PDB file of C-alpha atoms in Angstrom:
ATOM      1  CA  UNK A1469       0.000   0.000   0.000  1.00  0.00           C
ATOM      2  CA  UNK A1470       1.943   3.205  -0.901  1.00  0.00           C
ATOM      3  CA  UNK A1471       1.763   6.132   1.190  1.00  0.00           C
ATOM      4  CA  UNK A1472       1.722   9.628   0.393  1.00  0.00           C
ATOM      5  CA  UNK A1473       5.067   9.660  -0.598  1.00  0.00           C
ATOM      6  CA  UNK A1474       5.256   6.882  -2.973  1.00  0.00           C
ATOM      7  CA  UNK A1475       7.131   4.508  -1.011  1.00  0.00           C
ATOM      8  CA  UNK A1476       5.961   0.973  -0.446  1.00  0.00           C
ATOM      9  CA  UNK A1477       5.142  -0.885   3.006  1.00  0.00           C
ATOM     10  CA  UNK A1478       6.963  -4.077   4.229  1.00  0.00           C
ATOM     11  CA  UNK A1479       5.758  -6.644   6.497  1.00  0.00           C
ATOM     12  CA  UNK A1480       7.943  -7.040   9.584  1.00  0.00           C
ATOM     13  CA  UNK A1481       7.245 -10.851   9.843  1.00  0.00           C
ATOM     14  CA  UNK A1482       8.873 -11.276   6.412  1.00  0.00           C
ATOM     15  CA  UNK A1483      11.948  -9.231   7.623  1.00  0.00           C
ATOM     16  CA  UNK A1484      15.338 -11.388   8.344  1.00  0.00           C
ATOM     17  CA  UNK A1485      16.484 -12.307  11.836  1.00  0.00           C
ATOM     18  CA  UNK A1486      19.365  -9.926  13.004  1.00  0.00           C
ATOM     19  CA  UNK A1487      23.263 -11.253  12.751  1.00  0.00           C
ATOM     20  CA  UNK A1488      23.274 -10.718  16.377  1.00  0.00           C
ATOM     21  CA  UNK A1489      20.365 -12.683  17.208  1.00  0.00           C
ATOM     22  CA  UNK A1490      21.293 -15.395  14.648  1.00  0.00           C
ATOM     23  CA  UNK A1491      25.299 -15.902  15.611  1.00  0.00           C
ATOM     24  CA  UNK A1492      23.780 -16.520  19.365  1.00  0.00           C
ATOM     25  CA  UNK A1493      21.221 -18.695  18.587  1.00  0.00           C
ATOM     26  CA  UNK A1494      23.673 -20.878  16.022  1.00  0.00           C
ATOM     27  CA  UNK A1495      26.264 -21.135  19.264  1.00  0.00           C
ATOM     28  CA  UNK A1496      23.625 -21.999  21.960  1.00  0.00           C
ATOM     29  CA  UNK A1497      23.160 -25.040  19.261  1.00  0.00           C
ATOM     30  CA  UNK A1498      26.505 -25.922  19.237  1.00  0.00           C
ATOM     31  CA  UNK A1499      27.224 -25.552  23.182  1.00  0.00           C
ATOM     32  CA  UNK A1500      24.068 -27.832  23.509  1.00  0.00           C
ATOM     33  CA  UNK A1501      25.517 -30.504  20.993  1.00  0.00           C
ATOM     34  CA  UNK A1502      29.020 -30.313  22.507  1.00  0.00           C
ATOM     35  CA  UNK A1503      27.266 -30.690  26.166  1.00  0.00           C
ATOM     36  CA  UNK A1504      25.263 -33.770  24.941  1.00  0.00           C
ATOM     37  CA  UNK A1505      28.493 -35.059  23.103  1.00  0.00           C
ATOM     38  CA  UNK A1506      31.027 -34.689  26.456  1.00  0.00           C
ATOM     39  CA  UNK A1507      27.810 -36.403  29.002  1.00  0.00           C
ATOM     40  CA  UNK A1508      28.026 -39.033  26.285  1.00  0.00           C
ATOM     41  CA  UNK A1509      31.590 -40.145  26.217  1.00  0.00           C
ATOM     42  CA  UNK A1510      31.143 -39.842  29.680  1.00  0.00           C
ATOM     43  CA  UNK A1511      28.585 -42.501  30.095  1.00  0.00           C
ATOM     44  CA  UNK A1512      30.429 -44.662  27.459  1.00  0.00           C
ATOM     45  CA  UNK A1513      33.340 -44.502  30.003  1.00  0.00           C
ATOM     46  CA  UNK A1514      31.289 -45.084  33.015  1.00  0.00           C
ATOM     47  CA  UNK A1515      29.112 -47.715  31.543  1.00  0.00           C
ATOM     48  CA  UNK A1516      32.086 -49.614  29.601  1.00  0.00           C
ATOM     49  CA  UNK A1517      32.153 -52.738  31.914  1.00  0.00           C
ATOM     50  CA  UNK A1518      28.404 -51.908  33.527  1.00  0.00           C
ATOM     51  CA  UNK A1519      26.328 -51.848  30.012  1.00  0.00           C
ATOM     52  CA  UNK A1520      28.622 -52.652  27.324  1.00  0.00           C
ATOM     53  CA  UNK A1521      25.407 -52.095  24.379  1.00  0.00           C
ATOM     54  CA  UNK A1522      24.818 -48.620  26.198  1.00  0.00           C
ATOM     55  CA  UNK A1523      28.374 -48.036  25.910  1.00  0.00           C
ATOM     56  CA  UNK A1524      28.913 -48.640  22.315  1.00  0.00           C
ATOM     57  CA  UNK A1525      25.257 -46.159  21.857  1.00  0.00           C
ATOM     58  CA  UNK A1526      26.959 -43.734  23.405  1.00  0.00           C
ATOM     59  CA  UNK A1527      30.210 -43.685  22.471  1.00  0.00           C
ATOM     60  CA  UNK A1528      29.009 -44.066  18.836  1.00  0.00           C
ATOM     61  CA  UNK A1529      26.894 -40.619  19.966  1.00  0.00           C
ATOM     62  CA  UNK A1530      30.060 -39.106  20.992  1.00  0.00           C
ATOM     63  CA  UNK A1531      31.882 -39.538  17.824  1.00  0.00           C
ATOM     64  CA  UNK A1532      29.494 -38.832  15.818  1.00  0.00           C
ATOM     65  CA  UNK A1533      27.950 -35.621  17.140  1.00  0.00           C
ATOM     66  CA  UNK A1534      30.941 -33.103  16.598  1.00  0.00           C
ATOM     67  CA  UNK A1535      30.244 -33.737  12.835  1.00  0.00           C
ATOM     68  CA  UNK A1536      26.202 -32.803  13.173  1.00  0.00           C
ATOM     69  CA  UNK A1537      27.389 -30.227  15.729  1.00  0.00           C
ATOM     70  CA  UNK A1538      29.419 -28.183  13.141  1.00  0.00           C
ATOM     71  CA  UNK A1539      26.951 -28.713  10.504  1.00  0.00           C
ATOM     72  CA  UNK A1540      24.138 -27.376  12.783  1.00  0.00           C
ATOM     73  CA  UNK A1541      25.854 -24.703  13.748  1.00  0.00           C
ATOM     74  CA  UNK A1542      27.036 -23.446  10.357  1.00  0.00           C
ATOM     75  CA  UNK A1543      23.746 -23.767   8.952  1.00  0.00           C
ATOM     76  CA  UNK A1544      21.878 -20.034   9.118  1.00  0.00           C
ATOM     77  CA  UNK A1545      20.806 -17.279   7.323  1.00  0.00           C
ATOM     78  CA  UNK A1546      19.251 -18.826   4.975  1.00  0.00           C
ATOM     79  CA  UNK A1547      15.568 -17.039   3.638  1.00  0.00           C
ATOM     80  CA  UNK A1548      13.035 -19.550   5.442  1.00  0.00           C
ATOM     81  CA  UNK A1549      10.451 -20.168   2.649  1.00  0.00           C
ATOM     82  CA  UNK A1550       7.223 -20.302   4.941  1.00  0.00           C
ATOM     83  CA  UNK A1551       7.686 -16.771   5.721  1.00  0.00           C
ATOM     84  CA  UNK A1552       4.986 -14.744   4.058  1.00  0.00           C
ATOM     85  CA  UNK A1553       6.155 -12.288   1.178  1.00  0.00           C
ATOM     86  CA  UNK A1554       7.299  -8.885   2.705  1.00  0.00           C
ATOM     87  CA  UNK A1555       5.077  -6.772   0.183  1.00  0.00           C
ATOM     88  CA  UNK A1556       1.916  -5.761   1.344  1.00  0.00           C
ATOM     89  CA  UNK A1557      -0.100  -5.147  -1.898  1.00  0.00           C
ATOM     90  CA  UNK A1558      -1.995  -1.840  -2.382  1.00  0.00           C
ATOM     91  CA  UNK A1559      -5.634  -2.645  -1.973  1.00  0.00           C
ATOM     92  CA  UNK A1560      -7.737  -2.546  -5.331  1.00  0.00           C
ATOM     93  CA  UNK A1561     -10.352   0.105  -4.753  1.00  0.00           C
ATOM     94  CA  UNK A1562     -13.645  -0.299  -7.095  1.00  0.00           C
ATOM     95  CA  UNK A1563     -13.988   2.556  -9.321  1.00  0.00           C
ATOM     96  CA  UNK A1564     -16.946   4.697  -8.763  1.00  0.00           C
ATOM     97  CA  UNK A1565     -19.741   4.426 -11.357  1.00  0.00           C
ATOM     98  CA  UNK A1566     -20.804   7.917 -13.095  1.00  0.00           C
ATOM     99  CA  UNK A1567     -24.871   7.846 -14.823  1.00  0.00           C
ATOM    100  CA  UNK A1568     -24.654   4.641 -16.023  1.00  0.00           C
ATOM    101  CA  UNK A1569     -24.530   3.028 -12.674  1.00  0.00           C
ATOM    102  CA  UNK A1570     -27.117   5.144 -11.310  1.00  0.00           C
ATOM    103  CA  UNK A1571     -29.685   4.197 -13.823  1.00  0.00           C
ATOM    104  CA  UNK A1572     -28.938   0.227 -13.399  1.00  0.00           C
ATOM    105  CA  UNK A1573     -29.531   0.766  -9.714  1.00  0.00           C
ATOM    106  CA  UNK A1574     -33.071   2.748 -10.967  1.00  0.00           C
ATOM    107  CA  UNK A1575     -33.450  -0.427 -12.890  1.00  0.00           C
ATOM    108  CA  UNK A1576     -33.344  -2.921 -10.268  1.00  0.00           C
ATOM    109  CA  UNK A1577     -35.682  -1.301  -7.725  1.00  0.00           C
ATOM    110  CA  UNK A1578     -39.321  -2.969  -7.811  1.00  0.00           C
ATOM    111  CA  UNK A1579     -41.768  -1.022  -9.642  1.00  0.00           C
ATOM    112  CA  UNK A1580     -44.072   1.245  -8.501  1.00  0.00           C
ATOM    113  CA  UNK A1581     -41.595   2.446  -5.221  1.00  0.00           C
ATOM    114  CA  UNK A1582     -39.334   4.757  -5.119  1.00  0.00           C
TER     115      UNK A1582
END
């Protein structure tokens, strides 16, 4: 919808995350997947002669997870496609009628009313 300058209206919902906001949030990931990785080597060493299946599970966690870690992490910024567009349209506005629509209104009144 442009205003009276011209210029056109965005959508804030359709506006990117800040940097800021986005480098934080991709290392909370990663210092979540690192914390998860280190409890599991731990229980792989811990379980080793309790629960050797357990241990295997987790140690095969532990290897595996500074791999998903890094690829989590590194993955942002991308444009999220469910987002809705971030131009807002100007509404169409029905163009008023001049005689011609005043006599079809005439026209479709009941007769012998007015």
């Amino acid at each position: 919808m442009p205003k009276r300058g011209g210029t056109e209206v965005f959508r804030i919902t359709g506006a990117r995350q800040g940097l800021a906001d986005d480098v934080r949030g991709r290392q909370r990931r990663y210092v979540i997947s690192m914390t998860v990785r280190t409890l599991s080597v731990i229980a792989a060493a811990v379980l080793w002669n309790v629960e050797r299946h357990v241990a295997f599970v987790a140690l095969a966690l532990g290897i595996l997870l500074p791999y998903v870690a890094v690829v989590i992490a590194n993955a942002g910024r991308e444009s999220a496609p469910s987002l809705p567009s971030t131009f807002v349209p100007a509404p169409v506005r029905p163009a008023l009628g001049g005689a011609e629509a005043a006599g079809d209104a005439d026209a479709e009144r009941p007769h012998g009313r007015n």
